[in-house]
mmCIF file with all atom_site columns, C-alpha atoms in Angstrom:
data_model
loop_
_atom_site.group_PDB
_atom_site.id
_atom_site.type_symbol
_atom_site.label_atom_id
_atom_site.label_alt_id
_atom_site.label_comp_id
_atom_site.label_asym_id
_atom_site.label_entity_id
_atom_site.label_seq_id
_atom_site.pdbx_PDB_ins_code
_atom_site.Cartn_x
_atom_site.Cartn_y
_atom_site.Cartn_z
_atom_site.occupancy
_atom_site.B_iso_or_equiv
_atom_site.pdbx_formal_charge
_atom_site.auth_seq_id
_atom_site.auth_comp_id
_atom_site.auth_asym_id
_atom_site.auth_atom_id
_atom_site.pdbx_PDB_model_num
ATOM 1   C CA . MET M 1 1   ? -0.036  -0.046  -0.056  1.00 38.00 ? 9   MET M CA 1
ATOM 2   C CA . VAL M 1 2   ? 1.423   3.375   -0.909  1.00 37.00 ? 10  VAL M CA 1
ATOM 3   C CA . LYS M 1 3   ? 1.953   5.519   2.161   1.00 35.00 ? 11  LYS M CA 1
ATOM 4   C CA . PRO M 1 4   ? 0.969   9.157   2.173   1.00 35.00 ? 12  PRO M CA 1
ATOM 5   C CA . MET M 1 5   ? 3.445   11.877  2.172   1.00 34.00 ? 13  MET M CA 1
ATOM 6   C CA . THR M 1 6   ? 3.505   15.531  3.347   1.00 31.00 ? 14  THR M CA 1
ATOM 7   C CA . VAL M 1 7   ? 2.464   18.030  0.599   1.00 34.00 ? 15  VAL M CA 1
ATOM 8   C CA . PRO M 1 8   ? 1.938   21.550  1.924   1.00 32.00 ? 16  PRO M CA 1
ATOM 9   C CA . GLY M 1 9   ? -0.997  23.400  0.429   1.00 35.00 ? 17  GLY M CA 1
ATOM 10  C CA . ASP M 1 10  ? -1.405  22.810  -3.323  1.00 37.00 ? 18  ASP M CA 1
ATOM 11  C CA . THR M 1 11  ? 2.230   21.870  -3.861  1.00 35.00 ? 19  THR M CA 1
ATOM 12  C CA . ILE M 1 12  ? 2.669   18.519  -5.746  1.00 38.00 ? 20  ILE M CA 1
ATOM 13  C CA . ALA M 1 13  ? 6.108   18.778  -7.202  1.00 37.00 ? 21  ALA M CA 1
ATOM 14  C CA . SER M 1 14  ? 9.443   20.426  -6.387  1.00 35.00 ? 22  SER M CA 1
ATOM 15  C CA . ALA M 1 15  ? 9.007   22.609  -9.498  1.00 35.00 ? 23  ALA M CA 1
ATOM 16  C CA . GLU M 1 16  ? 5.948   24.093  -7.985  1.00 36.00 ? 24  GLU M CA 1
ATOM 17  C CA . SER M 1 17  ? 7.211   24.136  -4.314  1.00 36.00 ? 25  SER M CA 1
ATOM 18  C CA . SER M 1 18  ? 6.401   26.884  -1.743  1.00 36.00 ? 26  SER M CA 1
ATOM 19  C CA . ALA M 1 19  ? 9.973   27.390  -0.815  1.00 38.00 ? 27  ALA M CA 1
ATOM 20  C CA . GLY M 1 20  ? 10.536  30.821  0.553   1.00 41.00 ? 28  GLY M CA 1
ATOM 21  C CA . GLN M 1 21  ? 6.953   31.307  1.571   1.00 41.00 ? 29  GLN M CA 1
ATOM 22  C CA . PRO M 1 22  ? 5.943   31.785  5.199   1.00 43.00 ? 30  PRO M CA 1
ATOM 23  C CA . GLU M 1 23  ? 4.755   28.724  7.034   1.00 40.00 ? 31  GLU M CA 1
ATOM 24  C CA . PRO M 1 24  ? 0.881   28.514  7.293   1.00 41.00 ? 32  PRO M CA 1
ATOM 25  C CA . GLU M 1 25  ? -0.563  28.942  10.867  1.00 42.00 ? 33  GLU M CA 1
ATOM 26  C CA . HIS M 1 26  ? -1.479  25.309  11.048  1.00 40.00 ? 34  HIS M CA 1
ATOM 27  C CA . ALA M 1 27  ? 2.122   24.117  10.130  1.00 40.00 ? 35  ALA M CA 1
ATOM 28  C CA . ASP M 1 28  ? 2.445   22.559  13.608  1.00 41.00 ? 36  ASP M CA 1
ATOM 29  C CA . VAL M 1 29  ? -0.274  19.935  12.789  1.00 40.00 ? 37  VAL M CA 1
ATOM 30  C CA . GLU M 1 30  ? 1.330   16.501  12.734  1.00 42.00 ? 38  GLU M CA 1
ATOM 31  C CA . ARG M 1 31  ? 1.396   14.853  9.339   1.00 43.00 ? 39  ARG M CA 1
ATOM 32  C CA . PRO M 1 32  ? 3.104   11.812  7.793   1.00 45.00 ? 40  PRO M CA 1
ATOM 33  C CA . VAL M 1 33  ? 6.555   12.754  6.709   1.00 40.00 ? 41  VAL M CA 1
ATOM 34  C CA . THR M 1 34  ? 8.425   11.296  3.753   1.00 49.00 ? 42  THR M CA 1
ATOM 35  C CA . ASP M 1 35  ? 11.333  12.729  1.773   1.00 55.00 ? 43  ASP M CA 1
ATOM 36  C CA . ILE M 1 36  ? 10.049  14.337  -1.383  1.00 55.00 ? 44  ILE M CA 1
ATOM 37  C CA . PRO M 1 37  ? 12.471  13.567  -4.274  1.00 62.00 ? 45  PRO M CA 1
ATOM 38  C CA . ALA M 1 38  ? 13.491  16.085  -6.944  1.00 76.00 ? 46  ALA M CA 1
ATOM 39  C CA . LEU M 1 39  ? 11.992  14.953  -10.351 1.00 85.00 ? 47  LEU M CA 1
ATOM 40  C CA . GLU M 1 40  ? 14.217  15.306  -13.395 1.00 90.00 ? 48  GLU M CA 1
ATOM 41  C CA . GLY M 1 41  ? 11.058  15.039  -15.528 1.00 92.00 ? 49  GLY M CA 1
ATOM 42  C CA . SER M 1 42  ? 7.893   17.237  -15.393 1.00 94.00 ? 50  SER M CA 1
ATOM 43  C CA . MET M 1 43  ? 4.348   16.526  -14.465 1.00 94.00 ? 51  MET M CA 1
ATOM 44  C CA . SER M 1 44  ? 0.995   18.205  -14.855 1.00 95.00 ? 52  SER M CA 1
ATOM 45  C CA . LEU M 1 45  ? -1.366  19.072  -12.014 1.00 95.00 ? 53  LEU M CA 1
ATOM 46  C CA . PRO M 1 46  ? -3.830  16.325  -11.161 1.00 97.00 ? 54  PRO M CA 1
ATOM 47  C CA . ARG M 1 47  ? -7.414  16.746  -12.444 1.00 97.00 ? 55  ARG M CA 1
ATOM 48  C CA . ILE M 1 48  ? -10.647 14.854  -12.033 1.00 98.00 ? 56  ILE M CA 1
ATOM 49  C CA . GLN M 1 49  ? -12.053 13.625  -15.297 1.00 98.00 ? 57  GLN M CA 1
ATOM 50  C CA . HIS M 1 50  ? -14.937 11.229  -16.324 1.00 98.00 ? 58  HIS M CA 1
ATOM 51  C CA . PHE M 1 51  ? -13.916 8.426   -18.739 1.00 98.00 ? 59  PHE M CA 1
ATOM 52  C CA . PRO M 1 52  ? -16.339 6.171   -20.591 1.00 98.00 ? 60  PRO M CA 1
ATOM 53  C CA . GLU M 1 53  ? -15.997 2.323   -20.617 1.00 98.00 ? 61  GLU M CA 1
ATOM 54  C CA . GLN M 1 54  ? -13.046 1.063   -22.679 1.00 98.00 ? 62  GLN M CA 1
ATOM 55  C CA . PRO M 1 55  ? -12.661 -2.319  -24.094 1.00 98.00 ? 63  PRO M CA 1
ATOM 56  C CA . VAL M 1 56  ? -9.186  -3.881  -23.569 1.00 98.00 ? 64  VAL M CA 1
ATOM 57  C CA . LEU M 1 57  ? -7.131  -7.006  -24.109 1.00 98.00 ? 65  LEU M CA 1
ATOM 58  C CA . VAL M 1 58  ? -5.061  -7.984  -21.076 1.00 98.00 ? 66  VAL M CA 1
ATOM 59  C CA . ARG M 1 59  ? -2.704  -10.641 -19.738 1.00 98.00 ? 67  ARG M CA 1
ATOM 60  C CA . HIS M 1 60  ? -2.703  -11.171 -16.018 1.00 97.00 ? 68  HIS M CA 1
ATOM 61  C CA . ALA M 1 61  ? 0.347   -12.043 -13.928 1.00 97.00 ? 69  ALA M CA 1
ATOM 62  C CA . ASP M 1 62  ? 1.405   -11.998 -10.254 1.00 96.00 ? 70  ASP M CA 1
ATOM 63  C CA . LEU M 1 63  ? 4.676   -10.188 -9.969  1.00 95.00 ? 71  LEU M CA 1
ATOM 64  C CA . SER M 1 64  ? 6.883   -8.462  -7.358  1.00 91.00 ? 72  SER M CA 1
ATOM 65  C CA . MET M 1 65  ? 7.623   -4.760  -7.526  1.00 87.00 ? 73  MET M CA 1
ATOM 66  C CA . ALA M 1 66  ? 11.160  -5.619  -8.747  1.00 85.00 ? 74  ALA M CA 1
ATOM 67  C CA . GLU M 1 67  ? 9.646   -7.514  -11.665 1.00 89.00 ? 75  GLU M CA 1
ATOM 68  C CA . ILE M 1 68  ? 7.851   -4.374  -12.992 1.00 87.00 ? 76  ILE M CA 1
ATOM 69  C CA . ALA M 1 69  ? 10.163  -1.578  -11.944 1.00 77.00 ? 77  ALA M CA 1
ATOM 70  C CA . SER M 1 70  ? 12.211  -1.093  -15.102 1.00 76.00 ? 78  SER M CA 1
ATOM 71  C CA . ILE M 1 71  ? 11.786  -0.679  -18.814 1.00 76.00 ? 79  ILE M CA 1
ATOM 72  C CA . ASP M 1 72  ? 13.304  -4.173  -19.447 1.00 79.00 ? 80  ASP M CA 1
ATOM 73  C CA . SER M 1 73  ? 11.267  -5.837  -16.627 1.00 87.00 ? 81  SER M CA 1
ATOM 74  C CA . LYS M 1 74  ? 9.205   -8.929  -16.809 1.00 93.00 ? 82  LYS M CA 1
ATOM 75  C CA . GLY M 1 75  ? 6.081   -6.763  -16.821 1.00 92.00 ? 83  GLY M CA 1
ATOM 76  C CA . SER M 1 76  ? 7.288   -4.862  -19.912 1.00 92.00 ? 84  SER M CA 1
ATOM 77  C CA . ALA M 1 77  ? 7.999   -8.248  -21.630 1.00 94.00 ? 85  ALA M CA 1
ATOM 78  C CA . ILE M 1 78  ? 4.313   -9.365  -20.938 1.00 96.00 ? 86  ILE M CA 1
ATOM 79  C CA . LEU M 1 79  ? 3.016   -6.154  -22.287 1.00 96.00 ? 87  LEU M CA 1
ATOM 80  C CA . GLN M 1 80  ? 5.127   -6.640  -25.431 1.00 95.00 ? 88  GLN M CA 1
ATOM 81  C CA . ASP M 1 81  ? 3.564   -10.072 -25.825 1.00 96.00 ? 89  ASP M CA 1
ATOM 82  C CA . VAL M 1 82  ? 0.076   -8.537  -25.802 1.00 97.00 ? 90  VAL M CA 1
ATOM 83  C CA . LEU M 1 83  ? 1.035   -5.978  -28.384 1.00 97.00 ? 91  LEU M CA 1
ATOM 84  C CA . SER M 1 84  ? 2.621   -8.681  -30.588 1.00 96.00 ? 92  SER M CA 1
ATOM 85  C CA . TYR M 1 85  ? -0.636  -10.629 -30.325 1.00 97.00 ? 93  TYR M CA 1
ATOM 86  C CA . LEU M 1 86  ? -2.472  -7.477  -31.670 1.00 97.00 ? 94  LEU M CA 1
ATOM 87  C CA . ASP M 1 87  ? 0.057   -7.242  -34.577 1.00 96.00 ? 95  ASP M CA 1
ATOM 88  C CA . ALA M 1 88  ? -0.217  -10.872 -35.478 1.00 96.00 ? 96  ALA M CA 1
ATOM 89  C CA . ASN M 1 89  ? -4.023  -10.742 -35.598 1.00 96.00 ? 97  ASN M CA 1
ATOM 90  C CA . GLY M 1 90  ? -4.405  -7.340  -37.265 1.00 97.00 ? 98  GLY M CA 1
ATOM 91  C CA . ILE M 1 91  ? -5.984  -5.786  -34.177 1.00 97.00 ? 99  ILE M CA 1
ATOM 92  C CA . GLU M 1 92  ? -5.781  -2.008  -34.064 1.00 97.00 ? 100 GLU M CA 1
ATOM 93  C CA . GLU M 1 93  ? -4.782  -0.247  -30.770 1.00 97.00 ? 101 GLU M CA 1
ATOM 94  C CA . ARG M 1 94  ? -7.412  2.364   -29.756 1.00 97.00 ? 102 ARG M CA 1
ATOM 95  C CA . GLY M 1 95  ? -5.170  4.252   -27.295 1.00 96.00 ? 103 GLY M CA 1
ATOM 96  C CA . ALA M 1 96  ? -1.980  3.875   -25.242 1.00 97.00 ? 104 ALA M CA 1
ATOM 97  C CA . ALA M 1 97  ? -0.861  0.563   -23.827 1.00 97.00 ? 105 ALA M CA 1
ATOM 98  C CA . PHE M 1 98  ? -0.972  0.296   -19.986 1.00 97.00 ? 106 PHE M CA 1
ATOM 99  C CA . PHE M 1 99  ? -0.103  -1.479  -16.774 1.00 97.00 ? 107 PHE M CA 1
ATOM 100 C CA . ARG M 1 100 ? -3.062  -2.103  -14.414 1.00 98.00 ? 108 ARG M CA 1
ATOM 101 C CA . TYR M 1 101 ? -2.399  -2.566  -10.743 1.00 97.00 ? 109 TYR M CA 1
ATOM 102 C CA . ASP M 1 102 ? -5.255  -4.849  -9.634  1.00 98.00 ? 110 ASP M CA 1
ATOM 103 C CA . VAL M 1 103 ? -4.108  -5.859  -6.183  1.00 97.00 ? 111 VAL M CA 1
ATOM 104 C CA . VAL M 1 104 ? -1.314  -3.789  -4.682  1.00 95.00 ? 112 VAL M CA 1
ATOM 105 C CA . ASP M 1 105 ? 1.063   -5.122  -1.965  1.00 94.00 ? 113 ASP M CA 1
ATOM 106 C CA . MET M 1 106 ? 4.357   -3.123  -2.303  1.00 86.00 ? 114 MET M CA 1
ATOM 107 C CA . ASP M 1 107 ? 6.178   -5.466  -0.026  1.00 87.00 ? 115 ASP M CA 1
ATOM 108 C CA . GLY M 1 108 ? 4.858   -8.735  -1.630  1.00 90.00 ? 116 GLY M CA 1
ATOM 109 C CA . VAL M 1 109 ? 3.414   -10.096 -4.769  1.00 92.00 ? 117 VAL M CA 1
ATOM 110 C CA . MET M 1 110 ? 1.018   -7.929  -6.750  1.00 94.00 ? 118 MET M CA 1
ATOM 111 C CA . SER M 1 111 ? -1.728  -8.859  -9.080  1.00 97.00 ? 119 SER M CA 1
ATOM 112 C CA . MET M 1 112 ? -1.144  -7.088  -12.401 1.00 97.00 ? 120 MET M CA 1
ATOM 113 C CA . SER M 1 113 ? -2.648  -6.797  -15.893 1.00 98.00 ? 121 SER M CA 1
ATOM 114 C CA . PHE M 1 114 ? -0.839  -5.695  -18.958 1.00 97.00 ? 122 PHE M CA 1
ATOM 115 C CA . GLY M 1 115 ? -2.863  -4.568  -21.913 1.00 97.00 ? 123 GLY M CA 1
ATOM 116 C CA . ALA M 1 116 ? -3.996  -2.598  -24.849 1.00 98.00 ? 124 ALA M CA 1
ATOM 117 C CA . GLN M 1 117 ? -7.138  -0.551  -25.714 1.00 98.00 ? 125 GLN M CA 1
ATOM 118 C CA . VAL M 1 118 ? -9.166  -2.080  -28.509 1.00 98.00 ? 126 VAL M CA 1
ATOM 119 C CA . ALA M 1 119 ? -12.498 -1.784  -30.351 1.00 98.00 ? 127 ALA M CA 1
ATOM 120 C CA . GLU M 1 120 ? -15.683 -3.173  -28.769 1.00 97.00 ? 128 GLU M CA 1
ATOM 121 C CA . GLY M 1 121 ? -16.150 -6.842  -29.601 1.00 96.00 ? 129 GLY M CA 1
ATOM 122 C CA . THR M 1 122 ? -12.430 -7.598  -30.002 1.00 97.00 ? 130 THR M CA 1
ATOM 123 C CA . LEU M 1 123 ? -11.731 -11.295 -29.017 1.00 94.00 ? 131 LEU M CA 1
ATOM 124 C CA . GLY M 1 124 ? -8.853  -12.417 -26.980 1.00 94.00 ? 132 GLY M CA 1
ATOM 125 C CA . SER M 1 125 ? -7.225  -15.872 -26.643 1.00 94.00 ? 133 SER M CA 1
ATOM 126 C CA . ASP M 1 126 ? -6.629  -18.440 -23.920 1.00 92.00 ? 134 ASP M CA 1
ATOM 127 C CA . ASP M 1 127 ? -4.289  -16.158 -21.926 1.00 94.00 ? 135 ASP M CA 1
ATOM 128 C CA . ILE M 1 128 ? -5.045  -12.735 -23.370 1.00 97.00 ? 136 ILE M CA 1
ATOM 129 C CA . ARG M 1 129 ? -8.575  -11.809 -22.122 1.00 97.00 ? 137 ARG M CA 1
ATOM 130 C CA . ALA M 1 130 ? -11.061 -9.334  -23.363 1.00 98.00 ? 138 ALA M CA 1
ATOM 131 C CA . GLU M 1 131 ? -12.162 -7.045  -20.516 1.00 98.00 ? 139 GLU M CA 1
ATOM 132 C CA . ILE M 1 132 ? -13.618 -3.548  -19.933 1.00 98.00 ? 140 ILE M CA 1
ATOM 133 C CA . LEU M 1 133 ? -12.063 -0.652  -18.118 1.00 98.00 ? 141 LEU M CA 1
ATOM 134 C CA . PRO M 1 134 ? -14.898 0.745   -16.104 1.00 98.00 ? 142 PRO M CA 1
ATOM 135 C CA . ALA M 1 135 ? -16.431 4.121   -16.801 1.00 98.00 ? 143 ALA M CA 1
ATOM 136 C CA . GLY M 1 136 ? -16.329 6.695   -13.955 1.00 98.00 ? 144 GLY M CA 1
ATOM 137 C CA . ARG M 1 137 ? -14.567 9.602   -12.357 1.00 98.00 ? 145 ARG M CA 1
ATOM 138 C CA . TYR M 1 138 ? -10.823 9.280   -12.261 1.00 98.00 ? 146 TYR M CA 1
ATOM 139 C CA . VAL M 1 139 ? -7.894  11.281  -10.933 1.00 98.00 ? 147 VAL M CA 1
ATOM 140 C CA . THR M 1 140 ? -5.339  11.571  -13.667 1.00 97.00 ? 148 THR M CA 1
ATOM 141 C CA . LEU M 1 141 ? -2.084  13.418  -14.430 1.00 97.00 ? 149 LEU M CA 1
ATOM 142 C CA . ASN M 1 142 ? 0.605   13.305  -17.100 1.00 97.00 ? 150 ASN M CA 1
ATOM 143 C CA . HIS M 1 143 ? 4.358   12.802  -16.585 1.00 97.00 ? 151 HIS M CA 1
ATOM 144 C CA . HIS M 1 144 ? 7.034   13.567  -19.078 1.00 96.00 ? 152 HIS M CA 1
ATOM 145 C CA . GLY M 1 145 ? 10.340  11.917  -18.367 1.00 94.00 ? 153 GLY M CA 1
ATOM 146 C CA . HIS M 1 146 ? 11.891  8.613   -17.426 1.00 93.00 ? 154 HIS M CA 1
ATOM 147 C CA . PRO M 1 147 ? 9.228   6.038   -16.240 1.00 91.00 ? 155 PRO M CA 1
ATOM 148 C CA . ASP M 1 148 ? 11.433  5.252   -13.215 1.00 91.00 ? 156 ASP M CA 1
ATOM 149 C CA . GLU M 1 149 ? 9.920   8.363   -11.701 1.00 94.00 ? 157 GLU M CA 1
ATOM 150 C CA . LEU M 1 150 ? 6.414   7.029   -11.737 1.00 94.00 ? 158 LEU M CA 1
ATOM 151 C CA . TYR M 1 151 ? 6.545   5.504   -8.379  1.00 92.00 ? 159 TYR M CA 1
ATOM 152 C CA . ASP M 1 152 ? 7.387   8.825   -6.718  1.00 93.00 ? 160 ASP M CA 1
ATOM 153 C CA . VAL M 1 153 ? 4.761   10.676  -8.923  1.00 96.00 ? 161 VAL M CA 1
ATOM 154 C CA . THR M 1 154 ? 2.094   8.228   -7.750  1.00 95.00 ? 162 THR M CA 1
ATOM 155 C CA . VAL M 1 155 ? 2.992   8.866   -4.135  1.00 94.00 ? 163 VAL M CA 1
ATOM 156 C CA . MET M 1 156 ? 2.617   12.564  -4.683  1.00 94.00 ? 164 MET M CA 1
ATOM 157 C CA . LEU M 1 157 ? -0.732  11.998  -6.398  1.00 96.00 ? 165 LEU M CA 1
ATOM 158 C CA . MET M 1 158 ? -1.894  9.870   -3.545  1.00 95.00 ? 166 MET M CA 1
ATOM 159 C CA . ALA M 1 159 ? -1.033  12.593  -1.069  1.00 95.00 ? 167 ALA M CA 1
ATOM 160 C CA . TRP M 1 160 ? -2.798  15.271  -3.261  1.00 96.00 ? 168 TRP M CA 1
ATOM 161 C CA . ALA M 1 161 ? -5.956  13.177  -3.186  1.00 97.00 ? 169 ALA M CA 1
ATOM 162 C CA . GLU M 1 162 ? -5.791  12.570  0.544   1.00 96.00 ? 170 GLU M CA 1
ATOM 163 C CA . VAL M 1 163 ? -5.387  16.274  1.339   1.00 96.00 ? 171 VAL M CA 1
ATOM 164 C CA . ARG M 1 164 ? -8.642  16.879  -0.704  1.00 96.00 ? 172 ARG M CA 1
ATOM 165 C CA . GLY M 1 165 ? -10.666 14.119  0.924   1.00 97.00 ? 173 GLY M CA 1
ATOM 166 C CA . LEU M 1 166 ? -10.937 12.083  -2.264  1.00 98.00 ? 174 LEU M CA 1
ATOM 167 C CA . ARG M 1 167 ? -11.715 8.338   -1.876  1.00 98.00 ? 175 ARG M CA 1
ATOM 168 C CA . TRP M 1 168 ? -10.316 5.719   -4.295  1.00 98.00 ? 176 TRP M CA 1
ATOM 169 C CA . ASP M 1 169 ? -12.418 2.872   -5.492  1.00 98.00 ? 177 ASP M CA 1
ATOM 170 C CA . VAL M 1 170 ? -10.418 0.335   -3.531  1.00 98.00 ? 178 VAL M CA 1
ATOM 171 C CA . GLU M 1 171 ? -11.052 -2.527  -1.166  1.00 97.00 ? 179 GLU M CA 1
ATOM 172 C CA . GLU M 1 172 ? -8.618  -3.803  1.455   1.00 96.00 ? 180 GLU M CA 1
ATOM 173 C CA . THR M 1 173 ? -8.069  -7.525  1.244   1.00 95.00 ? 181 THR M CA 1
ATOM 174 C CA . PRO M 1 174 ? -5.671  -10.012 2.871   1.00 94.00 ? 182 PRO M CA 1
ATOM 175 C CA . ALA M 1 175 ? -3.581  -9.954  -0.430  1.00 94.00 ? 183 ALA M CA 1
ATOM 176 C CA . GLY M 1 176 ? -3.384  -6.191  -0.575  1.00 95.00 ? 184 GLY M CA 1
ATOM 177 C CA . ASP M 1 177 ? -5.436  -3.194  -1.789  1.00 97.00 ? 185 ASP M CA 1
ATOM 178 C CA . ARG M 1 178 ? -7.771  -4.225  -4.586  1.00 98.00 ? 186 ARG M CA 1
ATOM 179 C CA . PHE M 1 179 ? -8.360  -1.236  -7.019  1.00 98.00 ? 187 PHE M CA 1
ATOM 180 C CA . ALA M 1 180 ? -11.287 -1.051  -9.387  1.00 98.00 ? 188 ALA M CA 1
ATOM 181 C CA . ALA M 1 181 ? -8.993  0.611   -11.937 1.00 98.00 ? 189 ALA M CA 1
ATOM 182 C CA . ARG M 1 182 ? -5.463  1.944   -11.146 1.00 98.00 ? 190 ARG M CA 1
ATOM 183 C CA . LEU M 1 183 ? -3.547  2.375   -14.441 1.00 98.00 ? 191 LEU M CA 1
ATOM 184 C CA . GLU M 1 184 ? -0.418  3.642   -16.104 1.00 97.00 ? 192 GLU M CA 1
ATOM 185 C CA . PHE M 1 185 ? -0.686  4.488   -19.695 1.00 98.00 ? 193 PHE M CA 1
ATOM 186 C CA . TYR M 1 186 ? 2.489   4.720   -21.892 1.00 96.00 ? 194 TYR M CA 1
ATOM 187 C CA . HIS M 1 187 ? 2.348   6.902   -24.948 1.00 94.00 ? 195 HIS M CA 1
ATOM 188 C CA . ASN M 1 188 ? 5.837   5.849   -26.123 1.00 90.00 ? 196 ASN M CA 1
ATOM 189 C CA . GLY M 1 189 ? 7.519   2.604   -26.837 1.00 82.00 ? 197 GLY M CA 1
ATOM 190 C CA . PRO M 1 190 ? 11.083  1.165   -26.423 1.00 80.00 ? 198 PRO M CA 1
ATOM 191 C CA . GLU M 1 191 ? 12.216  2.810   -29.647 1.00 86.00 ? 199 GLU M CA 1
ATOM 192 C CA . ASP M 1 192 ? 12.092  6.192   -27.850 1.00 91.00 ? 200 ASP M CA 1
ATOM 193 C CA . PRO M 1 193 ? 14.640  7.433   -25.241 1.00 93.00 ? 201 PRO M CA 1
ATOM 194 C CA . PRO M 1 194 ? 12.982  6.819   -21.810 1.00 91.00 ? 202 PRO M CA 1
ATOM 195 C CA . GLU M 1 195 ? 13.742  10.433  -20.779 1.00 93.00 ? 203 GLU M CA 1
ATOM 196 C CA . GLN M 1 196 ? 11.324  11.509  -23.443 1.00 94.00 ? 204 GLN M CA 1
ATOM 197 C CA . TRP M 1 197 ? 8.462   9.287   -22.502 1.00 95.00 ? 205 TRP M CA 1
ATOM 198 C CA . THR M 1 198 ? 4.998   10.665  -21.723 1.00 96.00 ? 206 THR M CA 1
ATOM 199 C CA . SER M 1 199 ? 3.060   8.587   -19.361 1.00 97.00 ? 207 SER M CA 1
ATOM 200 C CA . GLU M 1 200 ? -0.422  8.999   -17.605 1.00 98.00 ? 208 GLU M CA 1
ATOM 201 C CA . ILE M 1 201 ? -1.457  7.817   -14.178 1.00 98.00 ? 209 ILE M CA 1
ATOM 202 C CA . ARG M 1 202 ? -5.135  7.246   -13.877 1.00 98.00 ? 210 ARG M CA 1
ATOM 203 C CA . ILE M 1 203 ? -6.935  5.964   -10.723 1.00 98.00 ? 211 ILE M CA 1
ATOM 204 C CA . ARG M 1 204 ? -10.730 5.508   -10.374 1.00 98.00 ? 212 ARG M CA 1
ATOM 205 C CA . LEU M 1 205 ? -12.647 7.399   -7.622  1.00 98.00 ? 213 LEU M CA 1
ATOM 206 C CA . ARG M 1 206 ? -15.380 5.721   -5.523  1.00 97.00 ? 214 ARG M CA 1
ATOM 207 C CA . ASP M 1 207 ? -18.841 6.554   -6.873  1.00 92.00 ? 215 ASP M CA 1
#
């Protein structure tokens, strides 16, 4: 489970920090404290947006954080298998490919899905399943830079939502936090330098 971090006021990134500003009167209120890293990339402000249902093809896998934490990770290889299936069967992508964090346990094994957005009615195979990303209100932001920074960006996004009293569509289970839809979309591929990648984090809010 991602732990919250301290984010004063509307600050969500070092590029938009309140350095040099006077402390607010309530600054002595105790809050969780975590070091805020400096990002080499850039990120947009979070926003709340409604998204419609989206058909997808996904492959599921149970992986540790170490197995998804780099560009050449096992998770990336699984995603490439899904995209190769689309190419081999003449299936057109209808948006960016993605990782979906289904059940999150940062210290253990996580239930993950790796997939592509497709047209309604697209069929899968024995191990690549046709599913639907649910419609609803999501918190979303864009990050431009190396995908290694997405963990820290997600922590900041979680803190931003907590300060505003937003509630994720998530259920606590013995295996970890089960999210209705917690996604990372990748608008680039391995042919592009990772420092130039544009990624989107999108997490569904409770109705």
